[in-house]
Amino acid sequence: MQNPAGPNYPIASLYVGDLHPEVTESMLFEKFSTAGPVLSIRVCRDMITRRSLGYAYVNFQQSQDAERALDTMNFDTIKGRPIRIMWSQRDPSLRKSGVGNVFIKNLDRSIDNKALYDTFSAFGDILSCKIVSDEHGSRGYGFVHFETEEAARNAIEKVNGMLLNGKKVFVGRFMNRRERLEVLGDKMKKFNNIYVKNFGEDIDDVKLMEMFEPYGKIISAKVMKDDMSGKSRGFGFISFEDPEAAEKAVENLNGLDLGGRTFYAGRAQKKAERQAELKEKFERIRIERINRYQGVNLYVKNLDDNIDDERLRKEFSQFGTITSAKVMTEGRSKGEAGRSKGFGFVCFSSPEEATKAVTEMNGRIVVSKPLYVALAQRKEDRKAHLQSQYMQRIASMRMQNQQMGQMGQMFQPGGAGYFVPTMPQAQRSFFAPTQMQQMRASPRWQTQIRPSNPGGAGFQTMPPQMRQPRPSSQGGVRAAMNARPITGQSGGAGTRPGVPVPQNVPGRPPQAQMPPQQQVRAAPQQAVMVQGQEPLTSSMLAAAQPQEQKQMLGERLFPLIQRMYPDLAGKITGMLLEIDNSELLHMLETNESLEAKVKEAVAVLQAHQAKEAAAKKTPTAAE
């Protein structure tokens, strides 16, 4: 199967659907990195709630690796759900064109996505395969999208009318609703089956047939009954041989008075069709209600517990004619008024009266509390307004950080990605073997400490919700590491409360021998440096590509960490690379900050290893 983006496209992108809500980027990285080097992973989430939308995109460096993942991992289980993998189609017109798309119905409920895929994969390469399901399981139909139209035709010719799990299936070309209506034409208006309701228990199958016999030949008449009691449920079905007879019966019997009940007769509908019709009806009623109350309905909150409907109406009656006044309550019991929720609604007869009430009553103290009064908003409008405010705050934070010298890549557009360093990932290491040989265990550099800068602004810590997750081969270890941020940076860039600054550091005179003026003057040039490497600055980092930034930071962190913990240098480096780039730069500039964070990482790593060792010693049920 060819990558739909083209053989020369540098990134091979896969769509991964049907994900469990708790699946994260790190879980997908652990899964897909076994197929080859992964460039980036992104789980798509709701902009406001940040909940997973159930699908993700995985970008590989090589198309061959993506194809291997598609062939070997499709329908594998993650968090108890089989995932569905397909090529990411960048051109939506190809998905909507219907070319190569096949519709299958009358499927056995036991057939799942994998069984459907295995059945139709013999006819050609499949781009997408899905069984439509609900909370109860399969709904008995699905879709298969082939790469070519020829494969779709072969599948229709070979499988249509075949028995699958004992049921004769229908396979045909997929048609959208508009195409189906054009094909059916006037047939949609014709019907043979009638649904009847609102009649008493005295009407059974025989009497129901006698009612409708004058209008034409009846195939069947059935009154639905309760399984336990056997009594009529008040509705049933009649099937006519001729559609004209059915239409005539509906015209004459619908609305008939039967013993004080209004008899209903109409075309029998499928459940989905009836739900769609009711949805459209209720939506129309909702829009009419919105238009009727637009500009006249007020939302009032911060109400005193003693205010009821009558008191609310009395307070607002001076501004005009009130059509309704309601205090929302909870815990209503029989014969007693419910407890006030502290808010309610007042509806006026005209927008002018409502506007006057908002102006006069907003902030006025009633009983003991100042009221908040505003025009009532629909849930959708309120959500859009809050979303707009949220985006404005984010934009303001970006601007402030840019003005304070933050790096531009910290707030990239659509920054919910998961970027992976472009290097061999099978080794679970952050450096290629050739780079590892060039690094020596013994230090060849002079360590210098930047003194604290009481008035300095330093690098600001990026808010947790704005941080981009990084790949993790240590799973829970790195999650725990992120949960323990560096604290105490409210002072200068080089200060940490409770952490003493070393007095005698190689390569630097003691504090007592250096005048204060010289200390302050020398501060901008003091940093942790490695011989043979130029100091890494924020401008250098900002000029690099996003996937290269962590590589640059890792190359400078690794030899420093290897000096402290030679055996754990690789793992600790990977854990520290989870941290924001601004904090990593701060650690490269300030030795005590680096040492504190490394000790923190070692403690987390040791705790994780102890937990794993304890879990291995615990006997399983099989043992």
mmCIF file of N, CA and C in Angstrom, residues 258-346:
data_model
loop_
_atom_site.group_PDB
_atom_site.id
_atom_site.type_symbol
_atom_site.label_atom_id
_atom_site.label_comp_id
_atom_site.label_asym_id
_atom_site.label_seq_id
_atom_site.Cartn_x
_atom_site.Cartn_y
_atom_site.Cartn_z
ATOM 1 N N LEU A 258 -61.888 7.622 19.409
ATOM 2 C CA LEU A 258 -62.241 6.259 19.855
ATOM 3 C C LEU A 258 -62.402 6.276 21.372
ATOM 4 N N GLY A 259 -63.680 6.400 21.810
ATOM 5 C CA GLY A 259 -63.964 6.362 23.243
ATOM 6 C C GLY A 259 -63.256 7.441 24.019
ATOM 7 N N GLY A 260 -63.192 8.659 23.480
ATOM 8 C CA GLY A 260 -62.530 9.766 24.158
ATOM 9 C C GLY A 260 -61.040 9.869 23.879
ATOM 10 N N ARG A 261 -60.480 8.987 23.070
ATOM 11 C CA ARG A 261 -59.071 9.036 22.702
ATOM 12 C C ARG A 261 -58.931 9.402 21.224
ATOM 13 N N THR A 262 -57.917 10.191 20.925
ATOM 14 C CA THR A 262 -57.662 10.580 19.539
ATOM 15 C C THR A 262 -56.774 9.534 18.890
ATOM 16 N N PHE A 263 -57.346 8.786 17.987
ATOM 17 C CA PHE A 263 -56.643 7.688 17.318
ATOM 18 C C PHE A 263 -55.605 8.256 16.356
ATOM 19 N N TYR A 264 -54.392 7.651 16.389
ATOM 20 C CA TYR A 264 -53.318 8.097 15.489
ATOM 21 C C TYR A 264 -52.988 6.986 14.511
ATOM 22 N N ALA A 265 -52.858 7.351 13.227
ATOM 23 C CA ALA A 265 -52.425 6.420 12.183
ATOM 24 C C ALA A 265 -51.469 7.166 11.262
ATOM 25 N N GLY A 266 -50.302 6.619 11.029
ATOM 26 C CA GLY A 266 -49.306 7.268 10.179
ATOM 27 C C GLY A 266 -48.314 6.268 9.633
ATOM 28 N N ARG A 267 -47.478 6.729 8.745
ATOM 29 C CA ARG A 267 -46.484 5.849 8.132
ATOM 30 C C ARG A 267 -45.542 5.297 9.196
ATOM 31 N N ALA A 268 -45.300 3.997 9.164
ATOM 32 C CA ALA A 268 -44.364 3.372 10.104
ATOM 33 C C ALA A 268 -42.941 3.784 9.740
ATOM 34 N N GLN A 269 -42.183 4.198 10.742
ATOM 35 C CA GLN A 269 -40.822 4.677 10.528
ATOM 36 C C GLN A 269 -39.817 3.800 11.270
ATOM 37 N N LYS A 270 -38.611 3.753 10.717
ATOM 38 C CA LYS A 270 -37.532 3.099 11.436
ATOM 39 C C LYS A 270 -37.107 3.977 12.610
ATOM 40 N N LYS A 271 -36.434 3.369 13.572
ATOM 41 C CA LYS A 271 -36.054 4.090 14.779
ATOM 42 C C LYS A 271 -35.163 5.293 14.464
ATOM 43 N N ALA A 272 -34.177 5.098 13.586
ATOM 44 C CA ALA A 272 -33.261 6.199 13.258
ATOM 45 C C ALA A 272 -34.000 7.334 12.555
ATOM 46 N N GLU A 273 -34.915 6.979 11.660
ATOM 47 C CA GLU A 273 -35.675 8.010 10.953
ATOM 48 C C GLU A 273 -36.568 8.777 11.915
ATOM 49 N N ARG A 274 -37.196 8.058 12.841
ATOM 50 C CA ARG A 274 -38.077 8.714 13.813
ATOM 51 C C ARG A 274 -37.266 9.624 14.741
ATOM 52 N N GLN A 275 -36.092 9.168 15.150
ATOM 53 C CA GLN A 275 -35.245 9.995 16.007
ATOM 54 C C GLN A 275 -34.793 11.255 15.283
ATOM 55 N N ALA A 276 -34.437 11.126 14.007
ATOM 56 C CA ALA A 276 -34.022 12.294 13.239
ATOM 57 C C ALA A 276 -35.163 13.285 13.089
ATOM 58 N N GLU A 277 -36.369 12.775 12.874
ATOM 59 C CA GLU A 277 -37.535 13.655 12.722
ATOM 60 C C GLU A 277 -37.853 14.378 14.021
ATOM 61 N N LEU A 278 -37.782 13.644 15.148
ATOM 62 C CA LEU A 278 -38.033 14.270 16.443
ATOM 63 C C LEU A 278 -36.947 15.295 16.779
ATOM 64 N N LYS A 279 -35.706 14.972 16.423
ATOM 65 C CA LYS A 279 -34.623 15.908 16.675
ATOM 66 C C LYS A 279 -34.842 17.212 15.917
ATOM 67 N N GLU A 280 -35.254 17.084 14.668
ATOM 68 C CA GLU A 280 -35.514 18.273 13.858
ATOM 69 C C GLU A 280 -36.676 19.080 14.437
ATOM 70 N N LYS A 281 -37.703 18.369 14.911
ATOM 71 C CA LYS A 281 -38.867 19.044 15.490
ATOM 72 C C LYS A 281 -38.484 19.818 16.753
ATOM 73 N N PHE A 282 -37.757 19.157 17.653
ATOM 74 C CA PHE A 282 -37.363 19.812 18.898
ATOM 75 C C PHE A 282 -36.387 20.963 18.648
ATOM 76 N N GLU A 283 -35.525 20.822 17.649
ATOM 77 C CA GLU A 283 -34.603 21.896 17.313
ATOM 78 C C GLU A 283 -35.363 23.113 16.804
ATOM 79 N N ARG A 284 -36.413 22.866 16.022
ATOM 80 C CA ARG A 284 -37.240 23.968 15.525
ATOM 81 C C ARG A 284 -37.960 24.675 16.670
ATOM 82 N N ILE A 285 -38.472 23.888 17.624
ATOM 83 C CA ILE A 285 -39.138 24.471 18.792
ATOM 84 C C ILE A 285 -38.147 25.278 19.629
ATOM 85 N N ARG A 286 -36.923 24.755 19.761
ATOM 86 C CA ARG A 286 -35.908 25.443 20.564
ATOM 87 C C ARG A 286 -35.538 26.783 19.939
ATOM 88 N N ILE A 287 -35.381 26.792 18.625
ATOM 89 C CA ILE A 287 -35.021 28.041 17.940
ATOM 90 C C ILE A 287 -36.139 29.065 18.067
ATOM 91 N N GLU A 288 -37.393 28.594 17.957
ATOM 92 C CA GLU A 288 -38.524 29.513 18.130
ATOM 93 C C GLU A 288 -38.545 30.098 19.529
ATOM 94 N N ARG A 289 -38.252 29.270 20.530
ATOM 95 C CA ARG A 289 -38.235 29.755 21.912
ATOM 96 C C ARG A 289 -37.103 30.763 22.120
ATOM 97 N N ILE A 290 -35.948 30.500 21.501
ATOM 98 C CA ILE A 290 -34.820 31.426 21.627
ATOM 99 C C ILE A 290 -35.166 32.778 21.014
ATOM 100 N N ASN A 291 -35.754 32.721 19.832
ATOM 101 C CA ASN A 291 -36.122 33.969 19.165
ATOM 102 C C ASN A 291 -37.186 34.742 19.956
ATOM 103 N N ARG A 292 -38.096 34.000 20.594
ATOM 104 C CA ARG A 292 -39.171 34.648 21.348
ATOM 105 C C ARG A 292 -38.635 35.341 22.597
ATOM 106 N N TYR A 293 -37.633 34.750 23.244
ATOM 107 C CA TYR A 293 -37.101 35.308 24.491
ATOM 108 C C TYR A 293 -35.800 36.082 24.293
ATOM 109 N N GLN A 294 -35.389 36.284 23.038
ATOM 110 C CA GLN A 294 -34.148 36.998 22.781
ATOM 111 C C GLN A 294 -34.243 38.440 23.269
ATOM 112 N N GLY A 295 -33.337 38.831 24.172
ATOM 113 C CA GLY A 295 -33.283 40.207 24.640
ATOM 114 C C GLY A 295 -34.258 40.559 25.741
ATOM 115 N N VAL A 296 -35.134 39.634 26.164
ATOM 116 C CA VAL A 296 -36.113 39.943 27.211
ATOM 117 C C VAL A 296 -35.937 39.064 28.444
ATOM 118 N N ASN A 297 -35.130 38.009 28.333
ATOM 119 C CA ASN A 297 -34.942 37.083 29.452
ATOM 120 C C ASN A 297 -33.657 37.429 30.204
ATOM 121 N N LEU A 298 -33.773 37.643 31.518
ATOM 122 C CA LEU A 298 -32.634 38.042 32.344
ATOM 123 C C LEU A 298 -32.193 36.896 33.244
ATOM 124 N N TYR A 299 -30.896 36.819 33.423
ATOM 125 C CA TYR A 299 -30.302 35.852 34.346
ATOM 126 C C TYR A 299 -29.897 36.612 35.610
ATOM 127 N N VAL A 300 -30.378 36.146 36.751
ATOM 128 C CA VAL A 300 -30.120 36.821 38.029
ATOM 129 C C VAL A 300 -29.456 35.812 38.966
ATOM 130 N N LYS A 301 -28.293 36.186 39.537
ATOM 131 C CA LYS A 301 -27.630 35.277 40.474
ATOM 132 C C LYS A 301 -27.201 36.029 41.725
ATOM 133 N N ASN A 302 -26.629 35.264 42.664
ATOM 134 C CA ASN A 302 -26.252 35.775 43.982
ATOM 135 C C ASN A 302 -27.494 36.166 44.791
ATOM 136 N N LEU A 303 -28.545 35.349 44.629
ATOM 137 C CA LEU A 303 -29.785 35.607 45.364
ATOM 138 C C LEU A 303 -29.674 35.110 46.791
ATOM 139 N N ASP A 304 -30.297 35.818 47.699
ATOM 140 C CA ASP A 304 -30.382 35.378 49.083
ATOM 141 C C ASP A 304 -31.273 34.139 49.161
ATOM 142 N N ASP A 305 -30.994 33.269 50.131
ATOM 143 C CA ASP A 305 -31.755 32.018 50.254
ATOM 144 C C ASP A 305 -33.235 32.261 50.545
ATOM 145 N N ASN A 306 -33.583 33.428 51.094
ATOM 146 C CA ASN A 306 -34.983 33.700 51.447
ATOM 147 C C ASN A 306 -35.812 34.233 50.276
ATOM 148 N N ILE A 307 -35.180 34.510 49.146
ATOM 149 C CA ILE A 307 -35.906 35.047 47.993
ATOM 150 C C ILE A 307 -36.574 33.907 47.238
ATOM 151 N N ASP A 308 -37.893 34.016 47.035
ATOM 152 C CA ASP A 308 -38.650 33.029 46.269
ATOM 153 C C ASP A 308 -39.158 33.680 44.986
ATOM 154 N N ASP A 309 -40.003 32.949 44.242
ATOM 155 C CA ASP A 309 -40.507 33.451 42.962
ATOM 156 C C ASP A 309 -41.263 34.768 43.132
ATOM 157 N N GLU A 310 -42.109 34.829 44.163
ATOM 158 C CA GLU A 310 -42.937 36.020 44.367
ATOM 159 C C GLU A 310 -42.085 37.239 44.708
ATOM 160 N N ARG A 311 -41.078 37.039 45.570
ATOM 161 C CA ARG A 311 -40.204 38.156 45.941
ATOM 162 C C ARG A 311 -39.369 38.614 44.736
ATOM 163 N N LEU A 312 -38.926 37.670 43.924
ATOM 164 C CA LEU A 312 -38.155 38.022 42.726
ATOM 165 C C LEU A 312 -39.001 38.847 41.762
ATOM 166 N N ARG A 313 -40.242 38.431 41.575
ATOM 167 C CA ARG A 313 -41.146 39.174 40.695
ATOM 168 C C ARG A 313 -41.399 40.584 41.229
ATOM 169 N N LYS A 314 -41.579 40.697 42.543
ATOM 170 C CA LYS A 314 -41.867 41.988 43.163
ATOM 171 C C LYS A 314 -40.703 42.961 42.971
ATOM 172 N N GLU A 315 -39.455 42.471 43.114
ATOM 173 C CA GLU A 315 -38.291 43.345 43.000
ATOM 174 C C GLU A 315 -38.136 43.907 41.587
ATOM 175 N N PHE A 316 -38.534 43.132 40.574
ATOM 176 C CA PHE A 316 -38.327 43.557 39.189
ATOM 177 C C PHE A 316 -39.587 44.136 38.539
ATOM 178 N N SER A 317 -40.704 44.076 39.217
ATOM 179 C CA SER A 317 -41.966 44.507 38.596
ATOM 180 C C SER A 317 -41.995 46.004 38.295
ATOM 181 N N GLN A 318 -41.179 46.800 38.954
ATOM 182 C CA GLN A 318 -41.187 48.252 38.743
ATOM 183 C C GLN A 318 -40.652 48.655 37.371
ATOM 184 N N PHE A 319 -40.004 47.728 36.653
ATOM 185 C CA PHE A 319 -39.400 48.076 35.370
ATOM 186 C C PHE A 319 -40.267 47.704 34.163
ATOM 187 N N GLY A 320 -41.396 47.020 34.384
ATOM 188 C CA GLY A 320 -42.257 46.679 33.259
ATOM 189 C C GLY A 320 -43.070 45.433 33.530
ATOM 190 N N THR A 321 -43.686 44.919 32.482
ATOM 191 C CA THR A 321 -44.538 43.737 32.586
ATOM 192 C C THR A 321 -43.691 42.479 32.580
ATOM 193 N N ILE A 322 -43.827 41.678 33.627
ATOM 194 C CA ILE A 322 -43.061 40.438 33.755
ATOM 195 C C ILE A 322 -43.935 39.270 33.323
ATOM 196 N N THR A 323 -43.465 38.503 32.362
ATOM 197 C CA THR A 323 -44.218 37.329 31.907
ATOM 198 C C THR A 323 -43.909 36.099 32.759
ATOM 199 N N SER A 324 -42.710 36.027 33.331
ATOM 200 C CA SER A 324 -42.379 34.914 34.232
ATOM 201 C C SER A 324 -41.208 35.305 35.116
ATOM 202 N N ALA A 325 -41.197 34.762 36.336
ATOM 203 C CA ALA A 325 -40.094 34.962 37.281
ATOM 204 C C ALA A 325 -39.913 33.654 38.039
ATOM 205 N N LYS A 326 -38.701 33.108 37.979
ATOM 206 C CA LYS A 326 -38.471 31.782 38.547
ATOM 207 C C LYS A 326 -37.125 31.720 39.242
ATOM 208 N N VAL A 327 -37.150 31.268 40.524
ATOM 209 C CA VAL A 327 -35.931 30.980 41.274
ATOM 210 C C VAL A 327 -35.658 29.495 41.162
ATOM 211 N N MET A 328 -34.491 29.117 40.693
ATOM 212 C CA MET A 328 -34.145 27.707 40.518
ATOM 213 C C MET A 328 -33.862 27.083 41.886
ATOM 214 N N THR A 329 -34.446 25.898 42.111
ATOM 215 C CA THR A 329 -34.332 25.217 43.409
ATOM 216 C C THR A 329 -33.852 23.791 43.220
ATOM 217 N N GLU A 330 -33.469 23.185 44.339
ATOM 218 C CA GLU A 330 -33.027 21.796 44.348
ATOM 219 C C GLU A 330 -33.557 21.124 45.606
ATOM 220 N N GLY A 331 -33.544 19.807 45.623
ATOM 221 C CA GLY A 331 -33.983 19.064 46.807
ATOM 222 C C GLY A 331 -35.448 19.252 47.121
ATOM 223 N N ARG A 332 -36.255 19.439 46.059
ATOM 224 C CA ARG A 332 -37.682 19.643 46.291
ATOM 225 C C ARG A 332 -38.324 18.344 46.768
ATOM 226 N N SER A 333 -39.007 18.378 47.906
ATOM 227 C CA SER A 333 -39.706 17.218 48.440
ATOM 228 C C SER A 333 -41.209 17.457 48.384
ATOM 229 N N LYS A 334 -41.962 16.419 48.594
ATOM 230 C CA LYS A 334 -43.410 16.492 48.456
ATOM 231 C C LYS A 334 -43.989 17.443 49.503
ATOM 232 N N GLY A 335 -44.736 18.437 49.026
ATOM 233 C CA GLY A 335 -45.393 19.397 49.908
ATOM 234 C C GLY A 335 -44.498 20.494 50.424
ATOM 235 N N GLU A 336 -43.207 20.513 50.016
ATOM 236 C CA GLU A 336 -42.283 21.528 50.506
ATOM 237 C C GLU A 336 -41.553 22.173 49.336
ATOM 238 N N ALA A 337 -41.214 23.441 49.528
ATOM 239 C CA ALA A 337 -40.444 24.152 48.507
ATOM 240 C C ALA A 337 -38.987 23.708 48.576
ATOM 241 N N GLY A 338 -38.349 23.587 47.410
ATOM 242 C CA GLY A 338 -36.957 23.176 47.379
ATOM 243 C C GLY A 338 -36.027 24.288 47.814
ATOM 244 N N ARG A 339 -34.803 23.924 48.088
ATOM 245 C CA ARG A 339 -33.788 24.891 48.513
ATOM 246 C C ARG A 339 -33.299 25.686 47.309
ATOM 247 N N SER A 340 -33.168 27.011 47.481
ATOM 248 C CA SER A 340 -32.751 27.888 46.383
ATOM 249 C C SER A 340 -31.317 27.583 45.971
ATOM 250 N N LYS A 341 -31.063 27.597 44.657
ATOM 251 C CA LYS A 341 -29.719 27.425 44.123
ATOM 252 C C LYS A 341 -28.955 28.747 44.034
ATOM 253 N N GLY A 342 -29.652 29.838 44.367
ATOM 254 C CA GLY A 342 -28.988 31.129 44.369
ATOM 255 C C GLY A 342 -29.055 31.878 43.058
ATOM 256 N N PHE A 343 -29.816 31.355 42.082
ATOM 257 C CA PHE A 343 -29.974 32.081 40.825
ATOM 258 C C PHE A 343 -31.365 31.816 40.256
ATOM 259 N N GLY A 344 -31.736 32.629 39.288
ATOM 260 C CA GLY A 344 -33.056 32.484 38.689
ATOM 261 C C GLY A 344 -33.155 33.292 37.402
ATOM 262 N N PHE A 345 -34.392 33.390 36.855
ATOM 263 C CA PHE A 345 -34.617 34.063 35.588
ATOM 264 C C PHE A 345 -35.856 34.945 35.701
ATOM 265 N N VAL A 346 -35.784 36.105 35.060
ATOM 266 C CA VAL A 346 -36.911 37.026 34.987
ATOM 267 C C VAL A 346 -37.112 37.397 33.525
#
